[in-house]
PDB file of C-alpha atoms and ligand atoms in Angstrom:
ATOM      1  CA  MET P   1      83.840  79.318 111.003  1.00 84.00           C
ATOM      2  CA  LEU P   2      84.634  81.819 108.234  1.00 93.00           C
ATOM      3  CA  GLU P   3      83.457  85.308 108.975  1.00 96.00           C
ATOM      4  CA  LEU P   4      83.645  88.642 107.214  1.00 97.00           C
ATOM      5  CA  ARG P   5      83.348  91.703 109.390  1.00 97.00           C
ATOM      6  CA  GLY P   6      83.061  95.143 107.873  1.00 97.00           C
ATOM      7  CA  LEU P   7      85.117  93.918 104.961  1.00 97.00           C
ATOM      8  CA  THR P   8      85.988  96.609 102.443  1.00 97.00           C
ATOM      9  CA  VAL P   9      87.934  96.229  99.211  1.00 96.00           C
ATOM     10  CA  ARG P  10      88.664  99.229  97.025  1.00 95.00           C
ATOM     11  CA  HIS P  11      89.653  99.404  93.421  1.00 90.00           C
ATOM     12  CA  GLY P  12      91.162 102.860  93.439  1.00 88.00           C
ATOM     13  CA  SER P  13      88.758 105.025  95.391  1.00 87.00           C
ATOM     14  CA  VAL P  14      85.662 102.980  94.527  1.00 88.00           C
ATOM     15  CA  PRO P  15      84.710 100.284  97.003  1.00 92.00           C
ATOM     16  CA  ALA P  16      84.022  96.989  95.213  1.00 95.00           C
ATOM     17  CA  LEU P  17      83.018  95.589  98.595  1.00 97.00           C
ATOM     18  CA  ASP P  18      81.739  97.992 101.193  1.00 96.00           C
ATOM     19  CA  ARG P  19      81.631  96.898 104.842  1.00 97.00           C
ATOM     20  CA  VAL P  20      80.397  93.414 104.081  1.00 97.00           C
ATOM     21  CA  GLY P  21      79.512  91.274 107.065  1.00 96.00           C
ATOM     22  CA  VAL P  22      78.559  87.613 106.810  1.00 95.00           C
ATOM     23  CA  THR P  23      79.239  84.351 108.612  1.00 95.00           C
ATOM     24  CA  LEU P  24      79.893  81.311 106.456  1.00 96.00           C
ATOM     25  CA  GLU P  25      79.159  78.201 108.470  1.00 94.00           C
ATOM     26  CA  GLY P  26      80.266  74.650 107.846  1.00 95.00           C
ATOM     27  CA  GLY P  27      77.586  72.372 106.424  1.00 96.00           C
ATOM     28  CA  ARG P  28      75.776  75.312 104.810  1.00 96.00           C
ATOM     29  CA  ILE P  29      75.566  76.535 101.250  1.00 96.00           C
ATOM     30  CA  THR P  30      75.607  80.304 101.010  1.00 97.00           C
ATOM     31  CA  CYS P  31      74.637  81.573  97.574  1.00 95.00           C
ATOM     32  CA  VAL P  32      75.987  84.973  96.589  1.00 95.00           C
ATOM     33  CA  LEU P  33      73.706  86.791  94.177  1.00 93.00           C
ATOM     34  CA  GLY P  34      73.824  90.223  92.634  1.00 90.00           C
ATOM     35  CA  GLU P  35      73.860  92.130  89.387  1.00 86.00           C
ATOM     36  CA  ASN P  36      76.981  92.551  87.281  1.00 84.00           C
ATOM     37  CA  GLY P  37      79.493  94.676  89.129  1.00 87.00           C
ATOM     38  CA  SER P  38      77.892  94.121  92.530  1.00 91.00           C
ATOM     39  CA  GLY P  39      81.103  92.705  93.999  1.00 94.00           C
ATOM     40  CA  LYS P  40      80.639  88.941  93.732  1.00 93.00           C
ATOM     41  CA  SER P  41      83.958  88.274  91.997  1.00 91.00           C
ATOM     42  CA  THR P  42      85.743  90.566  94.411  1.00 94.00           C
ATOM     43  CA  LEU P  43      84.375  88.514  97.297  1.00 96.00           C
ATOM     44  CA  VAL P  44      85.685  85.341  95.654  1.00 94.00           C
ATOM     45  CA  SER P  45      89.077  87.018  95.121  1.00 94.00           C
ATOM     46  CA  VAL P  46      89.387  87.881  98.799  1.00 95.00           C
ATOM     47  CA  LEU P  47      88.353  84.432 100.005  1.00 95.00           C
ATOM     48  CA  SER P  48      90.735  82.746  97.590  1.00 93.00           C
ATOM     49  CA  GLY P  49      93.761  84.876  98.426  1.00 93.00           C
ATOM     50  CA  LEU P  50      93.951  86.746  95.125  1.00 92.00           C
ATOM     51  CA  ARG P  51      93.116  90.112  96.695  1.00 94.00           C
ATOM     52  CA  ARG P  52      93.662  91.514 100.112  1.00 94.00           C
ATOM     53  CA  HIS P  53      91.004  93.534 101.871  1.00 95.00           C
ATOM     54  CA  ASP P  54      91.602  97.157 102.698  1.00 96.00           C
ATOM     55  CA  GLU P  55      89.474  97.396 105.816  1.00 96.00           C
ATOM     56  CA  GLY P  56      87.593  95.132 108.149  1.00 97.00           C
ATOM     57  CA  GLU P  57      88.394  91.568 109.014  1.00 96.00           C
ATOM     58  CA  LEU P  58      88.320  88.094 107.590  1.00 96.00           C
ATOM     59  CA  LEU P  59      88.180  85.610 110.464  1.00 96.00           C
ATOM     60  CA  LEU P  60      88.862  81.914 110.346  1.00 93.00           C
ATOM     61  CA  ASP P  61      87.605  80.204 113.502  1.00 91.00           C
ATOM     62  CA  GLY P  62      87.585  83.607 115.160  1.00 92.00           C
ATOM     63  CA  VAL P  63      91.185  84.415 114.226  1.00 94.00           C
ATOM     64  CA  PRO P  64      91.796  87.320 111.808  1.00 95.00           C
ATOM     65  CA  VAL P  65      93.553  86.111 108.663  1.00 94.00           C
ATOM     66  CA  ARG P  66      94.978  87.765 105.589  1.00 92.00           C
ATOM     67  CA  PHE P  67      96.024  85.527 102.752  1.00 92.00           C
ATOM     68  CA  PRO P  68      99.137  86.720 100.945  1.00 91.00           C
ATOM     69  CA  SER P  69      98.541  84.290  98.078  1.00 90.00           C
ATOM     70  CA  PRO P  70      96.066  81.738  96.726  1.00 88.00           C
ATOM     71  CA  ARG P  71      98.415  79.069  98.056  1.00 87.00           C
ATOM     72  CA  ALA P  72      98.026  80.491 101.573  1.00 93.00           C
ATOM     73  CA  ALA P  73      94.240  80.413 101.279  1.00 93.00           C
ATOM     74  CA  ARG P  74      94.368  76.796 100.116  1.00 89.00           C
ATOM     75  CA  ALA P  75      96.713  75.892 102.956  1.00 90.00           C
ATOM     76  CA  ALA P  76      94.178  77.388 105.376  1.00 93.00           C
ATOM     77  CA  GLY P  77      91.559  75.047 103.921  1.00 93.00           C
ATOM     78  CA  ILE P  78      89.724  77.358 101.536  1.00 94.00           C
ATOM     79  CA  ALA P  79      89.430  75.718  98.128  1.00 92.00           C
ATOM     80  CA  THR P  80      88.234  77.733  95.160  1.00 91.00           C
ATOM     81  CA  VAL P  81      86.779  76.149  92.059  1.00 86.00           C
ATOM     82  CA  TRP P  82      87.434  78.581  89.249  1.00 73.00           C
ATOM     83  CA  GLN P  83      85.521  79.021  86.060  1.00 60.00           C
ATOM     84  CA  ASP P  84      88.412  77.623  84.063  1.00 56.00           C
ATOM     85  CA  LEU P  85      89.677  74.989  86.362  1.00 57.00           C
ATOM     86  CA  ALA P  86      93.305  74.625  87.238  1.00 53.00           C
ATOM     87  CA  VAL P  87      93.338  70.961  86.342  1.00 64.00           C
ATOM     88  CA  ALA P  88      95.609  69.416  83.747  1.00 76.00           C
ATOM     89  CA  PRO P  89      93.189  68.764  80.863  1.00 76.00           C
ATOM     90  CA  LEU P  90      95.244  66.181  79.002  1.00 83.00           C
ATOM     91  CA  LEU P  91      95.868  64.032  82.048  1.00 88.00           C
ATOM     92  CA  SER P  92      93.534  61.374  83.350  1.00 91.00           C
ATOM     93  CA  VAL P  93      90.900  61.901  86.003  1.00 92.00           C
ATOM     94  CA  TRP P  94      92.959  60.024  88.601  1.00 90.00           C
ATOM     95  CA  ARG P  95      96.126  61.980  87.777  1.00 89.00           C
ATOM     96  CA  ASN P  96      94.237  65.195  88.300  1.00 87.00           C
ATOM     97  CA  LEU P  97      92.794  64.113  91.603  1.00 87.00           C
ATOM     98  CA  CYS P  98      96.107  62.820  92.910  1.00 83.00           C
ATOM     99  CA  LEU P  99      98.287  65.557  91.368  1.00 75.00           C
ATOM    100  CA  GLY P 100     101.111  66.265  93.781  1.00 66.00           C
ATOM    101  CA  ALA P 101     100.075  63.534  96.229  1.00 67.00           C
ATOM    102  CA  GLU P 102     100.345  60.359  94.175  1.00 69.00           C
ATOM    103  CA  PRO P 103     100.299  57.134  96.182  1.00 72.00           C
ATOM    104  CA  THR P 104     103.399  54.979  95.841  1.00 70.00           C
ATOM    105  CA  ARG P 105     104.328  51.457  96.752  1.00 72.00           C
ATOM    106  CA  GLY P 106     107.578  49.675  97.404  1.00 71.00           C
ATOM    107  CA  ALA P 107     110.583  51.060  99.200  1.00 73.00           C
ATOM    108  CA  TRP P 108     113.124  53.416  97.733  1.00 70.00           C
ATOM    109  CA  PRO P 109     114.847  52.976  95.248  1.00 68.00           C
ATOM    110  CA  LEU P 110     112.128  50.750  93.818  1.00 67.00           C
ATOM    111  CA  ARG P 111     109.285  53.000  94.850  1.00 71.00           C
ATOM    112  CA  ARG P 112     106.686  53.206  92.108  1.00 75.00           C
ATOM    113  CA  LEU P 113     103.474  55.019  91.513  1.00 75.00           C
ATOM    114  CA  ASP P 114     100.613  52.866  92.752  1.00 78.00           C
ATOM    115  CA  VAL P 115      98.205  53.377  89.885  1.00 86.00           C
ATOM    116  CA  ASP P 116      95.561  50.996  91.190  1.00 89.00           C
ATOM    117  CA  ALA P 117      95.485  52.796  94.529  1.00 90.00           C
ATOM    118  CA  ALA P 118      95.292  56.145  92.747  1.00 90.00           C
ATOM    119  CA  ARG P 119      92.369  54.958  90.640  1.00 93.00           C
ATOM    120  CA  GLU P 120      90.554  53.617  93.655  1.00 93.00           C
ATOM    121  CA  THR P 121      91.179  56.773  95.673  1.00 93.00           C
ATOM    122  CA  THR P 122      89.750  58.795  92.812  1.00 94.00           C
ATOM    123  CA  VAL P 123      86.608  56.701  92.457  1.00 95.00           C
ATOM    124  CA  ARG P 124      86.047  56.867  96.226  1.00 94.00           C
ATOM    125  CA  ALA P 125      86.655  60.619  96.373  1.00 93.00           C
ATOM    126  CA  LEU P 126      84.036  61.122  93.662  1.00 94.00           C
ATOM    127  CA  GLU P 127      81.598  58.744  95.339  1.00 93.00           C
ATOM    128  CA  ARG P 128      82.001  60.638  98.569  1.00 91.00           C
ATOM    129  CA  ILE P 129      80.319  63.621  96.947  1.00 90.00           C
ATOM    130  CA  GLY P 130      77.736  61.484  95.185  1.00 89.00           C
ATOM    131  CA  VAL P 131      79.329  61.213  91.732  1.00 91.00           C
ATOM    132  CA  THR P 132      79.455  57.713  90.323  1.00 91.00           C
ATOM    133  CA  GLY P 133      80.204  56.092  86.990  1.00 90.00           C
ATOM    134  CA  VAL P 134      83.303  58.104  86.061  1.00 93.00           C
ATOM    135  CA  ASP P 135      86.129  56.206  84.395  1.00 95.00           C
ATOM    136  CA  PRO P 136      89.252  57.323  86.293  1.00 95.00           C
ATOM    137  CA  ASP P 137      91.415  56.684  83.218  1.00 95.00           C
ATOM    138  CA  GLN P 138      89.681  59.057  80.869  1.00 94.00           C
ATOM    139  CA  PRO P 139      91.368  62.379  80.144  1.00 92.00           C
ATOM    140  CA  VAL P 140      89.865  65.337  81.947  1.00 89.00           C
ATOM    141  CA  ASN P 141      89.275  67.237  78.701  1.00 87.00           C
ATOM    142  CA  SER P 142      86.799  64.549  77.671  1.00 89.00           C
ATOM    143  CA  LEU P 143      84.644  65.243  80.737  1.00 88.00           C
ATOM    144  CA  ARG P 144      81.605  67.456  80.461  1.00 85.00           C
ATOM    145  CA  PRO P 145      82.048  70.825  82.232  1.00 80.00           C
ATOM    146  CA  GLY P 146      79.737  69.796  85.087  1.00 84.00           C
ATOM    147  CA  LEU P 147      81.848  66.726  85.746  1.00 88.00           C
ATOM    148  CA  ARG P 148      85.018  68.768  85.636  1.00 87.00           C
ATOM    149  CA  GLN P 149      83.658  70.979  88.366  1.00 87.00           C
ATOM    150  CA  SER P 150      82.622  67.910  90.314  1.00 89.00           C
ATOM    151  CA  LEU P 151      86.164  66.589  90.047  1.00 90.00           C
ATOM    152  CA  ALA P 152      87.552  69.844  91.401  1.00 89.00           C
ATOM    153  CA  ILE P 153      85.041  69.678  94.259  1.00 91.00           C
ATOM    154  CA  ALA P 154      85.961  66.044  94.980  1.00 92.00           C
ATOM    155  CA  ARG P 155      89.594  67.080  95.081  1.00 90.00           C
ATOM    156  CA  ALA P 156      88.879  69.861  97.572  1.00 89.00           C
ATOM    157  CA  VAL P 157      86.898  67.551  99.848  1.00 91.00           C
ATOM    158  CA  HIS P 158      89.485  64.787  99.536  1.00 91.00           C
ATOM    159  CA  TYR P 159      92.339  67.044 100.631  1.00 89.00           C
ATOM    160  CA  GLY P 160      90.432  68.243 103.653  1.00 90.00           C
ATOM    161  CA  ALA P 161      89.245  71.707 102.597  1.00 92.00           C
ATOM    162  CA  ARG P 162      86.906  73.329 105.104  1.00 94.00           C
ATOM    163  CA  ALA P 163      85.430  75.888 102.805  1.00 95.00           C
ATOM    164  CA  LEU P 164      84.598  75.591  99.145  1.00 95.00           C
ATOM    165  CA  VAL P 165      84.183  78.678  96.978  1.00 95.00           C
ATOM    166  CA  LEU P 166      82.607  78.296  93.555  1.00 92.00           C
ATOM    167  CA  ASP P 167      82.441  80.978  90.937  1.00 86.00           C
ATOM    168  CA  GLU P 168      79.684  80.032  88.533  1.00 78.00           C
ATOM    169  CA  PRO P 169      80.778  79.399  84.975  1.00 66.00           C
ATOM    170  CA  THR P 170      79.644  82.200  82.697  1.00 59.00           C
ATOM    171  CA  GLU P 171      78.996  79.721  79.909  1.00 64.00           C
ATOM    172  CA  PRO P 172      75.508  78.349  80.163  1.00 69.00           C
ATOM    173  CA  MET P 173      75.326  74.812  81.471  1.00 73.00           C
ATOM    174  CA  THR P 174      72.722  72.235  80.592  1.00 81.00           C
ATOM    175  CA  ILE P 175      70.314  70.998  83.226  1.00 81.00           C
ATOM    176  CA  ALA P 176      72.245  67.724  83.398  1.00 82.00           C
ATOM    177  CA  GLN P 177      75.494  69.588  84.084  1.00 82.00           C
ATOM    178  CA  HIS P 178      73.873  71.833  86.675  1.00 81.00           C
ATOM    179  CA  THR P 179      72.524  68.713  88.321  1.00 84.00           C
ATOM    180  CA  LEU P 180      75.985  67.191  88.516  1.00 85.00           C
ATOM    181  CA  VAL P 181      77.512  70.276  90.047  1.00 86.00           C
ATOM    182  CA  GLY P 182      74.546  70.656  92.383  1.00 89.00           C
ATOM    183  CA  GLN P 183      75.012  67.089  93.517  1.00 89.00           C
ATOM    184  CA  ALA P 184      78.725  67.638  94.156  1.00 90.00           C
ATOM    185  CA  VAL P 185      78.020  70.867  96.030  1.00 93.00           C
ATOM    186  CA  LEU P 186      75.442  69.134  98.214  1.00 94.00           C
ATOM    187  CA  GLY P 187      77.978  66.347  98.750  1.00 93.00           C
ATOM    188  CA  ALA P 188      80.534  68.891  99.957  1.00 94.00           C
ATOM    189  CA  ARG P 189      77.936  70.353 102.297  1.00 96.00           C
ATOM    190  CA  ALA P 190      77.175  66.910 103.678  1.00 94.00           C
ATOM    191  CA  GLN P 191      80.896  66.550 104.405  1.00 93.00           C
ATOM    192  CA  GLY P 192      80.635  69.660 106.568  1.00 95.00           C
ATOM    193  CA  LEU P 193      82.275  72.191 104.287  1.00 95.00           C
ATOM    194  CA  ALA P 194      81.166  75.797 104.246  1.00 96.00           C
ATOM    195  CA  VAL P 195      80.139  76.299 100.628  1.00 96.00           C
ATOM    196  CA  VAL P 196      80.056  79.713  98.962  1.00 96.00           C
ATOM    197  CA  LEU P 197      78.339  79.580  95.591  1.00 94.00           C
ATOM    198  CA  VAL P 198      78.377  82.620  93.332  1.00 93.00           C
ATOM    199  CA  THR P 199      75.555  82.370  90.845  1.00 88.00           C
ATOM    200  CA  HIS P 200      73.415  84.443  88.519  1.00 84.00           C
ATOM    201  CA  ASN P 201      70.643  81.905  88.619  1.00 84.00           C
ATOM    202  CA  PRO P 202      68.165  82.502  91.453  1.00 87.00           C
ATOM    203  CA  ARG P 203      66.205  79.309  90.810  1.00 85.00           C
ATOM    204  CA  TYR P 204      69.309  77.209  91.028  1.00 85.00           C
ATOM    205  CA  ALA P 205      70.386  79.154  94.111  1.00 90.00           C
ATOM    206  CA  HIS P 206      67.090  78.453  95.824  1.00 90.00           C
ATOM    207  CA  LEU P 207      67.263  74.800  94.909  1.00 89.00           C
ATOM    208  CA  VAL P 208      70.610  74.127  96.569  1.00 91.00           C
ATOM    209  CA  GLY P 209      71.201  77.088  98.892  1.00 94.00           C
ATOM    210  CA  ASP P 210      70.567  77.391 102.617  1.00 96.00           C
ATOM    211  CA  ARG P 211      71.279  81.053 102.677  1.00 96.00           C
ATOM    212  CA  PHE P 212      71.313  83.896 100.174  1.00 95.00           C
ATOM    213  CA  LEU P 213      73.630  86.846 100.319  1.00 95.00           C
ATOM    214  CA  LEU P 214      72.436  89.570  97.980  1.00 93.00           C
ATOM    215  CA  LEU P 215      75.019  92.136  96.977  1.00 93.00           C
ATOM    216  CA  ALA P 216      74.262  95.506  95.438  1.00 90.00           C
ATOM    217  CA  ARG P 217      77.005  98.021  94.690  1.00 89.00           C
ATOM    218  CA  GLY P 218      79.372  96.192  96.990  1.00 94.00           C
ATOM    219  CA  GLN P 219      77.033  96.230  99.969  1.00 94.00           C
ATOM    220  CA  VAL P 220      74.966  93.498 101.553  1.00 94.00           C
ATOM    221  CA  ALA P 221      71.467  94.233 100.292  1.00 90.00           C
ATOM    222  CA  GLY P 222      69.970  91.124 101.794  1.00 90.00           C
ATOM    223  CA  ASP P 223      71.038  88.210 103.943  1.00 93.00           C
ATOM    224  CA  LEU P 224      68.190  85.747 103.703  1.00 93.00           C
ATOM    225  CA  THR P 225      67.446  82.154 104.544  1.00 92.00           C
ATOM    226  CA  ARG P 226      65.092  79.711 102.879  1.00 90.00           C
ATOM    227  CA  ALA P 227      62.500  80.710 105.450  1.00 88.00           C
ATOM    228  CA  ASP P 228      62.616  84.318 104.211  1.00 89.00           C
ATOM    229  CA  VAL P 229      62.213  83.778 100.473  1.00 88.00           C
ATOM    230  CA  ASP P 230      60.905  81.345  97.926  1.00 87.00           C
ATOM    231  CA  SER P 231      62.348  80.831  94.496  1.00 84.00           C
ATOM    232  CA  ASP P 232      60.020  83.422  92.907  1.00 85.00           C
ATOM    233  CA  ASP P 233      61.007  86.025  95.492  1.00 85.00           C
ATOM    234  CA  LEU P 234      64.660  85.472  94.701  1.00 86.00           C
ATOM    235  CA  THR P 235      64.003  85.717  90.971  1.00 83.00           C
ATOM    236  CA  ARG P 236      62.148  88.989  91.440  1.00 81.00           C
ATOM    237  CA  LEU P 237      64.844  90.326  93.711  1.00 80.00           C
ATOM    238  CA  MET P 238      67.480  89.543  91.117  1.00 78.00           C
ATOM    239  CA  ALA P 239      65.450  91.124  88.358  1.00 70.00           C
ATOM    240  CA  GLY P 240      64.823  94.428  89.984  1.00 63.00           C
ATOM    241  CA  GLY P 241      66.941  96.560  92.241  1.00 58.00           C
ATOM    242  CA  GLU P 242      63.814  98.430  93.344  1.00 56.00           C
ATOM    243  CA  GLU P 243      62.233  95.345  94.780  1.00 62.00           C
ATOM    244  CA  LEU P 244      65.443  94.578  96.530  1.00 63.00           C
ATOM    245  CA  THR P 245      65.433  97.974  98.143  1.00 63.00           C
ATOM    246  CA  ALA P 246      61.797  97.521  99.187  1.00 67.00           C
ATOM    247  CA  LEU P 247      62.545  94.122 100.660  1.00 70.00           C
ATOM    248  CA  THR P 248      65.591  95.417 102.494  1.00 69.00           C
ATOM    249  CA  THR P 249      63.508  98.210 104.014  1.00 71.00           C
ATOM    250  CA  ARG P 250      60.787  95.773 105.015  1.00 74.00           C
ATOM    251  CA  LEU P 251      63.229  93.359 106.584  1.00 77.00           C
ATOM    252  CA  GLN P 252      64.963  96.141 108.437  1.00 75.00           C
ATOM    253  CA  GLU P 253      61.600  97.199 109.852  1.00 77.00           C
ATOM    254  CA  LEU P 254      60.901  93.637 110.932  1.00 79.00           C
ATOM    255  CA  HIS P 255      64.436  92.999 112.123  1.00 79.00           C
ATOM    256  CA  PRO P 256      65.973  96.205 113.474  1.00 78.00           C
ATOM    257  CA  GLU P 257      69.096  94.212 114.350  1.00 77.00           C
ATOM    258  CA  LEU P 258      69.931  94.144 110.643  1.00 73.00           C
ATOM    259  CA  GLY P 259      70.892  97.791 111.018  1.00 67.00           C
ATOM    260  CA  ASP P 260      71.956  99.955 108.123  1.00 60.00           C
ATOM    261  CA  ARG P 261      72.976  97.571 105.351  1.00 58.00           C
TER     262      ARG P 261
HETATM  263  N1  ATP Q 301      90.537  95.276  88.729  1.00 65.24           N
HETATM  264  C1  ATP Q 301      89.622  96.210  88.876  1.00 65.24           C
HETATM  265  N2  ATP Q 301      89.930  97.522  88.763  1.00 65.24           N
HETATM  266  C2  ATP Q 301      88.999  98.479  88.946  1.00 65.24           C
HETATM  267  N3  ATP Q 301      87.714  98.234  89.249  1.00 65.24           N
HETATM  268  C3  ATP Q 301      87.334  96.976  89.360  1.00 65.24           C
HETATM  269  C4  ATP Q 301      88.259  95.881  89.181  1.00 65.24           C
HETATM  270  N4  ATP Q 301      87.585  94.726  89.380  1.00 65.24           N
HETATM  271  C5  ATP Q 301      86.321  95.065  89.647  1.00 65.24           C
HETATM  272  N5  ATP Q 301      86.165  96.397  89.650  1.00 65.24           N
HETATM  273  C6  ATP Q 301      84.913  97.118  89.955  1.00 65.24           C
HETATM  274  O1  ATP Q 301      84.486  96.696  91.240  1.00 65.24           O
HETATM  275  C7  ATP Q 301      83.076  96.524  91.269  1.00 65.24           C
HETATM  276  C8  ATP Q 301      82.725  95.082  91.643  1.00 65.24           C
HETATM  277  O2  ATP Q 301      83.152  94.207  90.611  1.00 65.24           O
HETATM  278  P1  ATP Q 301      83.024  92.620  90.659  1.00 65.24           P
HETATM  279  O3  ATP Q 301      83.749  92.088  89.454  1.00 65.24           O
HETATM  280  O4  ATP Q 301      83.447  92.119  91.983  1.00 65.24           O
HETATM  281  O5  ATP Q 301      81.454  92.402  90.480  1.00 65.24           O
HETATM  282  P2  ATP Q 301      80.638  91.092  90.068  1.00 65.24           P
HETATM  283  O6  ATP Q 301      79.411  91.129  90.885  1.00 65.24           O
HETATM  284  O7  ATP Q 301      81.518  89.923  90.174  1.00 65.24           O
HETATM  285  O8  ATP Q 301      80.276  91.320  88.554  1.00 65.24           O
HETATM  286  P3  ATP Q 301      80.054  90.225  87.389  1.00 65.24           P
HETATM  287  O9  ATP Q 301      78.767  89.545  87.706  1.00 65.24           O
HETATM  288  O10 ATP Q 301      79.989  91.074  86.168  1.00 65.24           O
HETATM  289  O11 ATP Q 301      81.246  89.323  87.406  1.00 65.24           O
HETATM  290  C9  ATP Q 301      82.577  96.923  89.894  1.00 65.24           C
HETATM  291  O12 ATP Q 301      82.172  98.264  89.964  1.00 65.24           O
HETATM  292  C10 ATP Q 301      83.792  96.767  89.001  1.00 65.24           C
HETATM  293  O13 ATP Q 301      83.732  97.678  87.926  1.00 65.24           O
END
């Protein structure tokens, strides 16, 4: 549904992404892995409408698109969950989920916010991605980071996003928080969204991912499925560029259709 073809983004004369090609299908989690500076954040910027590509194409359902703003990307159904989330921290969980689309009851001029409906919508939206036991009245800043991400994911699914892009928090998360986010991400996948998960953690990637896009110096150094690699392979690939090169060469021998990547 979302496809990158020969996508190139330059910062000055240096390509941060260099002829990247990948198809991001609905109901799949594509993990983007790579060393610092390999182009992961640039990929997120393009998908989320923060940056425009210089060459190549970004296709949505086969139609070339170019997002002039993050709002345009969101309107096209691509939701990005940022490291510091754009939710209102002092407001309640339900206010954050319903922000801008609060349910009302009664007819004008007596129309009022329907708080009960908003609470229920929020609990259901969270349940839909497998998150239970959250008090919709608690302020968002009292939620653990993993739950905050889950809330942002629930919001994206609730408002009908088709693709979900997650940039991994740089702050280390506990296992419990990773589990929560993993659960929400799997929930989004089950709802048919195309999930793009940028991560530095190959074990986590292998746990939740269907597909692994390895970037090195802005190029696709590997486009692998679970059938191609196990968790140890991914860890080794992340640890050493040399191994990555060797694997790329081997895969290109086995699959000439991969071409010069
Ligand atoms: N605003 C910018 N101006 C100039 N060069 C940039 C800019 N942003 C990124 N770059 C360069 O583009 C390349 C890709 O950077 P990018 O941030 O996308 O990588 P990354 O894989 O996300 O790295 P990290 O894991 O450190 O976040 C790097 O060489 C980086 O130095």
